[in-house]
Structure formats: structure tokens, C-alpha cells
mmCIF file with all atom_site columns, C-alpha atoms in Angstrom:
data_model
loop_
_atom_site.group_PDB
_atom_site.id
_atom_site.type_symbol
_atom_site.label_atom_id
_atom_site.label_alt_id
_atom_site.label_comp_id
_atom_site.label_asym_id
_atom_site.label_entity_id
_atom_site.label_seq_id
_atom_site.pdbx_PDB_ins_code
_atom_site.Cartn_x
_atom_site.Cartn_y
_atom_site.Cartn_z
_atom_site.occupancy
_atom_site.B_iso_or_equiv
_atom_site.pdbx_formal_charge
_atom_site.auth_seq_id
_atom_site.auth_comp_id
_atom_site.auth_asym_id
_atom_site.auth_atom_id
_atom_site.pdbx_PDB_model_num
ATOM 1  C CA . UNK A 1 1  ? -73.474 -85.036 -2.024 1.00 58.00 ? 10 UNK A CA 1
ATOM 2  C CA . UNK A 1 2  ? -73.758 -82.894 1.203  1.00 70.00 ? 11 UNK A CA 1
ATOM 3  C CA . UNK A 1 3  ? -71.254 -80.928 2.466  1.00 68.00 ? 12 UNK A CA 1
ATOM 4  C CA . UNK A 1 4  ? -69.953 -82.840 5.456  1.00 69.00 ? 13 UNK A CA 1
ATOM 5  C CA . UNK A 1 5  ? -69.921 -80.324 8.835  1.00 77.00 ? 14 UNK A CA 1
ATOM 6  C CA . UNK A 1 6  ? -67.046 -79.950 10.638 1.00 80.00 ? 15 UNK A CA 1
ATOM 7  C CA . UNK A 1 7  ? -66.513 -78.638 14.525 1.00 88.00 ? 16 UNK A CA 1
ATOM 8  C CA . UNK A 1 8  ? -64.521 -76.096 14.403 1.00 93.00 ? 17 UNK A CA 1
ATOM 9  C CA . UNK A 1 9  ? -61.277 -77.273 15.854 1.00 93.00 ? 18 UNK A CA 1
ATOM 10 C CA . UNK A 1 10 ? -61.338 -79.857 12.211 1.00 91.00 ? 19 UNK A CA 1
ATOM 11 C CA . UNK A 1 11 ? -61.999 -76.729 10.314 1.00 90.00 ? 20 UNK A CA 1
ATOM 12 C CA . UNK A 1 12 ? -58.844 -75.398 11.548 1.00 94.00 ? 21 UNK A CA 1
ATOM 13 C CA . UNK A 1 13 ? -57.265 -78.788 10.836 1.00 93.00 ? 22 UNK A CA 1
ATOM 14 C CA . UNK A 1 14 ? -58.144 -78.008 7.406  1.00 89.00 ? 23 UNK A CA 1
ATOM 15 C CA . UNK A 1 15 ? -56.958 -74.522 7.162  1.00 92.00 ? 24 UNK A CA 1
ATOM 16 C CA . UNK A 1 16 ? -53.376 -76.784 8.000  1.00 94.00 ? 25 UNK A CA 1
ATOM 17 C CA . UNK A 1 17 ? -53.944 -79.596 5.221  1.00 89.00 ? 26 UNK A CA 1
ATOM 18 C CA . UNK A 1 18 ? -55.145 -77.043 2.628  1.00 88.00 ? 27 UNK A CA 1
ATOM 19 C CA . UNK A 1 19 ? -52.289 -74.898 3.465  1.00 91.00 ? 28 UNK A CA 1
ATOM 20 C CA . UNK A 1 20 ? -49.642 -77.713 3.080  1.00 89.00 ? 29 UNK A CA 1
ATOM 21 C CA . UNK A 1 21 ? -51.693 -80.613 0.915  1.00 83.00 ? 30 UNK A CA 1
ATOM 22 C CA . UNK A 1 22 ? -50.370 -83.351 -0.429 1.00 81.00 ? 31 UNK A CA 1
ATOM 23 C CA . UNK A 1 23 ? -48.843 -84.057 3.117  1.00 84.00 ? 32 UNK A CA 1
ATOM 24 C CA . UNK A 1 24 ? -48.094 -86.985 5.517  1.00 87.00 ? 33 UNK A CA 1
ATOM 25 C CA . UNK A 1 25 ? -49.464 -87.170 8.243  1.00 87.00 ? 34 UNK A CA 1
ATOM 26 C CA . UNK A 1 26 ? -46.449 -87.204 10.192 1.00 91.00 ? 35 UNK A CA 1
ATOM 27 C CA . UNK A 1 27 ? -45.944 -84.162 9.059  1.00 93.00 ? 36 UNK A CA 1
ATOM 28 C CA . UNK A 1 28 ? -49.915 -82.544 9.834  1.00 92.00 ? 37 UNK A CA 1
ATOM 29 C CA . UNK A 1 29 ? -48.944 -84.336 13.532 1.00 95.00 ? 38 UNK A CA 1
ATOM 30 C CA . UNK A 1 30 ? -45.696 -81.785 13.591 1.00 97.00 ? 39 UNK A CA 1
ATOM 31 C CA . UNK A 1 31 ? -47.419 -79.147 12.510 1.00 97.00 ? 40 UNK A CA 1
ATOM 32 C CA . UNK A 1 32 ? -50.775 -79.569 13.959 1.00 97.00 ? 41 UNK A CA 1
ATOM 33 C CA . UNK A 1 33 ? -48.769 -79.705 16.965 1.00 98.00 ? 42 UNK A CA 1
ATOM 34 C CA . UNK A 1 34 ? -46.950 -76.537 16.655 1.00 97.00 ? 43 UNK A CA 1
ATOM 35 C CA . UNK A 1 35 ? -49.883 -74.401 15.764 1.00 97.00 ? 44 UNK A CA 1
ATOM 36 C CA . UNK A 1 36 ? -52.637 -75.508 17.709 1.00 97.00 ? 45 UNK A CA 1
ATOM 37 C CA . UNK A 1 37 ? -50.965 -77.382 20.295 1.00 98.00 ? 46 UNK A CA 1
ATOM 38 C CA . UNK A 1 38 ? -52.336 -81.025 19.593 1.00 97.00 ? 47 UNK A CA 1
ATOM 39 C CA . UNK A 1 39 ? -50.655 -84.384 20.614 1.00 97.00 ? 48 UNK A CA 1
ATOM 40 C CA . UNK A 1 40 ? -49.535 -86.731 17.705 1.00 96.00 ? 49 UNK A CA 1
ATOM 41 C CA . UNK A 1 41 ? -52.523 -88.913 18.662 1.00 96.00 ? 50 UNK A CA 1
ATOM 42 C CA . UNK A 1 42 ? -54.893 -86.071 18.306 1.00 96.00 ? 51 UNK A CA 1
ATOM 43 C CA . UNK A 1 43 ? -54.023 -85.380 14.852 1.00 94.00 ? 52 UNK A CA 1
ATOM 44 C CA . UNK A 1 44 ? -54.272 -88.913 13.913 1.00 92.00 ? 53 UNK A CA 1
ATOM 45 C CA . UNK A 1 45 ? -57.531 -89.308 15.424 1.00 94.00 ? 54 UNK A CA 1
ATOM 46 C CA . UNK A 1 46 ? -58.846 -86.001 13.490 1.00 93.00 ? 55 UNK A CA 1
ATOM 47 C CA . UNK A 1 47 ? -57.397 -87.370 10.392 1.00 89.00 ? 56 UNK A CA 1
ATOM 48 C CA . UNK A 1 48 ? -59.172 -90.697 10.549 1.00 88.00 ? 57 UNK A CA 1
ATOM 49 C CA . UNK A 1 49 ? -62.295 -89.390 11.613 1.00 89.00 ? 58 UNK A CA 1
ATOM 50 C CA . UNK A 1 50 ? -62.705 -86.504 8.758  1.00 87.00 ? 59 UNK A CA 1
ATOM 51 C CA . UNK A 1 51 ? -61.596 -89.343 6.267  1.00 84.00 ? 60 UNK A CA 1
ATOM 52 C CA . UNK A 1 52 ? -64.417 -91.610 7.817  1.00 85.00 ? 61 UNK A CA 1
ATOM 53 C CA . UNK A 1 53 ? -66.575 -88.535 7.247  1.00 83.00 ? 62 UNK A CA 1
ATOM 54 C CA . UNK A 1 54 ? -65.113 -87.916 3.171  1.00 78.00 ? 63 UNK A CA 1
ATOM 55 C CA . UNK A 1 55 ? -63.349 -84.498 4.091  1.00 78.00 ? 64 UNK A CA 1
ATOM 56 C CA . UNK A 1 56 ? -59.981 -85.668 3.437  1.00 77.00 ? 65 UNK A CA 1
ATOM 57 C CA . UNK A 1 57 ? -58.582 -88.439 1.541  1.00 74.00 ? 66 UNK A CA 1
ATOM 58 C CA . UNK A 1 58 ? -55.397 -90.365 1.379  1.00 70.00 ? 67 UNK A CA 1
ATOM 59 C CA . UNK A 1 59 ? -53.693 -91.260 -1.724 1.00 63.00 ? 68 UNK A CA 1
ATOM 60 C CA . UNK A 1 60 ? -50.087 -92.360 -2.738 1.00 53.00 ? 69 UNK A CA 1
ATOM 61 C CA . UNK A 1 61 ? -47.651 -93.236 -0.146 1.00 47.00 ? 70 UNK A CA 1
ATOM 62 C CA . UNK A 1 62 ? -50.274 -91.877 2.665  1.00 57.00 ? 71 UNK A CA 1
ATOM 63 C CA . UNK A 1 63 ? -50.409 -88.074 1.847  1.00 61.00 ? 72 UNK A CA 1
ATOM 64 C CA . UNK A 1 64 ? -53.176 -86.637 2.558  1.00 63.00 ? 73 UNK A CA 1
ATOM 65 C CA . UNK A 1 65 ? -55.504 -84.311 0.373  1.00 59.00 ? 74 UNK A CA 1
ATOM 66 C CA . UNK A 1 66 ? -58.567 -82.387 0.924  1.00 61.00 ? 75 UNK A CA 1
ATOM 67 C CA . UNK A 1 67 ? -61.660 -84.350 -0.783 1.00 61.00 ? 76 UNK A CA 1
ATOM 68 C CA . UNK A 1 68 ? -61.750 -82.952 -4.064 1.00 55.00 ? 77 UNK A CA 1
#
């Protein structure tokens, strides 16, 4: 499988979920939003379109997870 390429505003996304996986994303939203100053709708929108794109994945009661 290629390695999916990220802009790097999602890369720093990551660095968040990696830093705090499993996660909601209720929680990326809060801190998403204190560290790089994104709305709640930002975040969400990130989240959905890295999982589109197999960089993260949700599993169990919506936590998120890098892909493994």
C-alpha cells in the first residue's frame, strides 16, 4: 500500500492524534483547537477526510487511532 500524503497542516493533526491516540474526537476538536487554533468543524472535517484517505481510523465507541 502507498503511503498516503498529507498537507502539512494534517501532518500536524497527526503529531496531536499520535500524541493522545485512542481519542474522541471531541476531544482532537478541544485540543486541535487549543494548539493550532482550528474551529470544531475544522477538526471534524480533517478527521473525515484523512479517514477517507486510510490515515486514521475509528474504532470502539468513535476513538480515533492512527492507521496501523
Amino acid at each position: 500500500m502507498a503511503v498516503p500524503e498529507v498537507f502539512e497542516s494534517e501532518y500536524r493533526f497527526c503529531l496531536i492524534l499520535w500524541k493522545n491516540e485512542p481519542t474522541s474526537r471531541t476531544k482532537l476538536a478541544k485540543l486541535c483547537n487549543e494548539e493550532l487554533g482550528w474551529s470544531r468543524t475544522t477538526t471534524y472535517t480533517v478527521i473525515k477526510q484523512l479517514s477517507d484517505r486510510g490515515c486514521c481510523q475509528k474504532r470502539r465507541l468513535h476513538r480515533f487511532f492512527p492507521r496501523q
